[in-house]
Amino acid sequence: MLHTLLAIFAVIILVVTWWLSYCQRLRARSRRLTMTEPSSNRRFYKRVNRDPEEQYIEGVGYVIGDLSCSYNARSPYIRCAVNPDGLCQDCRHYHKKED
């Protein structure tokens, strides 16, 4: 009787272990397929909201703000080093860049 219970217990442990291993492999395969699928990677490269002031500079990338101002931050996120939230038009901190 004891041997039968131990055998049943061992089989149950074996089945549970196999099931957990199988589920782990399925999750890993799903993650791997998601990362290699082209449509899932596009969201990292696509910029949805383009700012009308945004300009592309070779070697730097996209920047926003007035590039003729010496305080321009040359960043896609911040317009001005002095007034980061403000617009360049009618800015009291505007200082024309000297070439």
Short mmCIF file of C-alpha atoms in Angstrom, two decimals, residues 28-68:
data_model
loop_
_atom_site.label_atom_id
_atom_site.label_comp_id
_atom_site.label_asym_id
_atom_site.label_seq_id
_atom_site.Cartn_x
_atom_site.Cartn_y
_atom_site.Cartn_z
CA ALA A 28 9.70 31.93 -23.54
CA ARG A 29 8.72 31.10 -27.13
CA SER A 30 5.95 33.69 -27.06
CA ARG A 31 8.33 36.39 -25.77
CA ARG A 32 10.92 35.46 -28.39
CA LEU A 33 8.36 35.63 -31.21
CA THR A 34 7.03 38.95 -29.95
CA MET A 35 10.50 40.50 -29.91
CA THR A 36 11.43 39.26 -33.38
CA GLU A 37 8.11 40.14 -35.01
CA PRO A 38 8.60 43.22 -37.21
CA SER A 39 5.24 44.80 -36.38
CA SER A 40 5.99 44.82 -32.66
CA ASN A 41 9.36 46.53 -33.18
CA ARG A 42 7.93 49.36 -35.27
CA ARG A 43 6.47 51.12 -32.27
CA PHE A 44 9.96 51.82 -30.96
CA TYR A 45 11.08 53.60 -34.12
CA LYS A 46 7.95 55.47 -35.14
CA ARG A 47 7.49 58.96 -33.73
CA VAL A 48 3.81 59.73 -33.76
CA ASN A 49 3.47 63.39 -32.80
CA ARG A 50 5.70 65.58 -34.95
CA ASP A 51 6.17 69.15 -33.77
CA PRO A 52 5.74 71.74 -36.54
CA GLU A 53 8.96 73.43 -35.36
CA GLU A 54 10.91 70.19 -35.61
CA GLN A 55 13.84 70.19 -38.03
CA TYR A 56 16.35 67.50 -38.97
CA ILE A 57 20.06 68.26 -38.64
CA GLU A 58 22.53 65.80 -40.14
CA GLY A 59 24.60 64.16 -37.41
CA VAL A 60 22.37 65.48 -34.62
CA GLY A 61 18.89 64.25 -35.52
CA TYR A 62 15.59 66.05 -34.98
CA VAL A 63 15.67 69.27 -32.96
CA ILE A 64 12.90 71.70 -32.08
CA GLY A 65 12.92 75.43 -31.71
CA ASP A 66 14.51 78.33 -33.57
CA LEU A 67 18.00 77.32 -34.69
CA SER A 68 19.03 80.95 -35.20
#
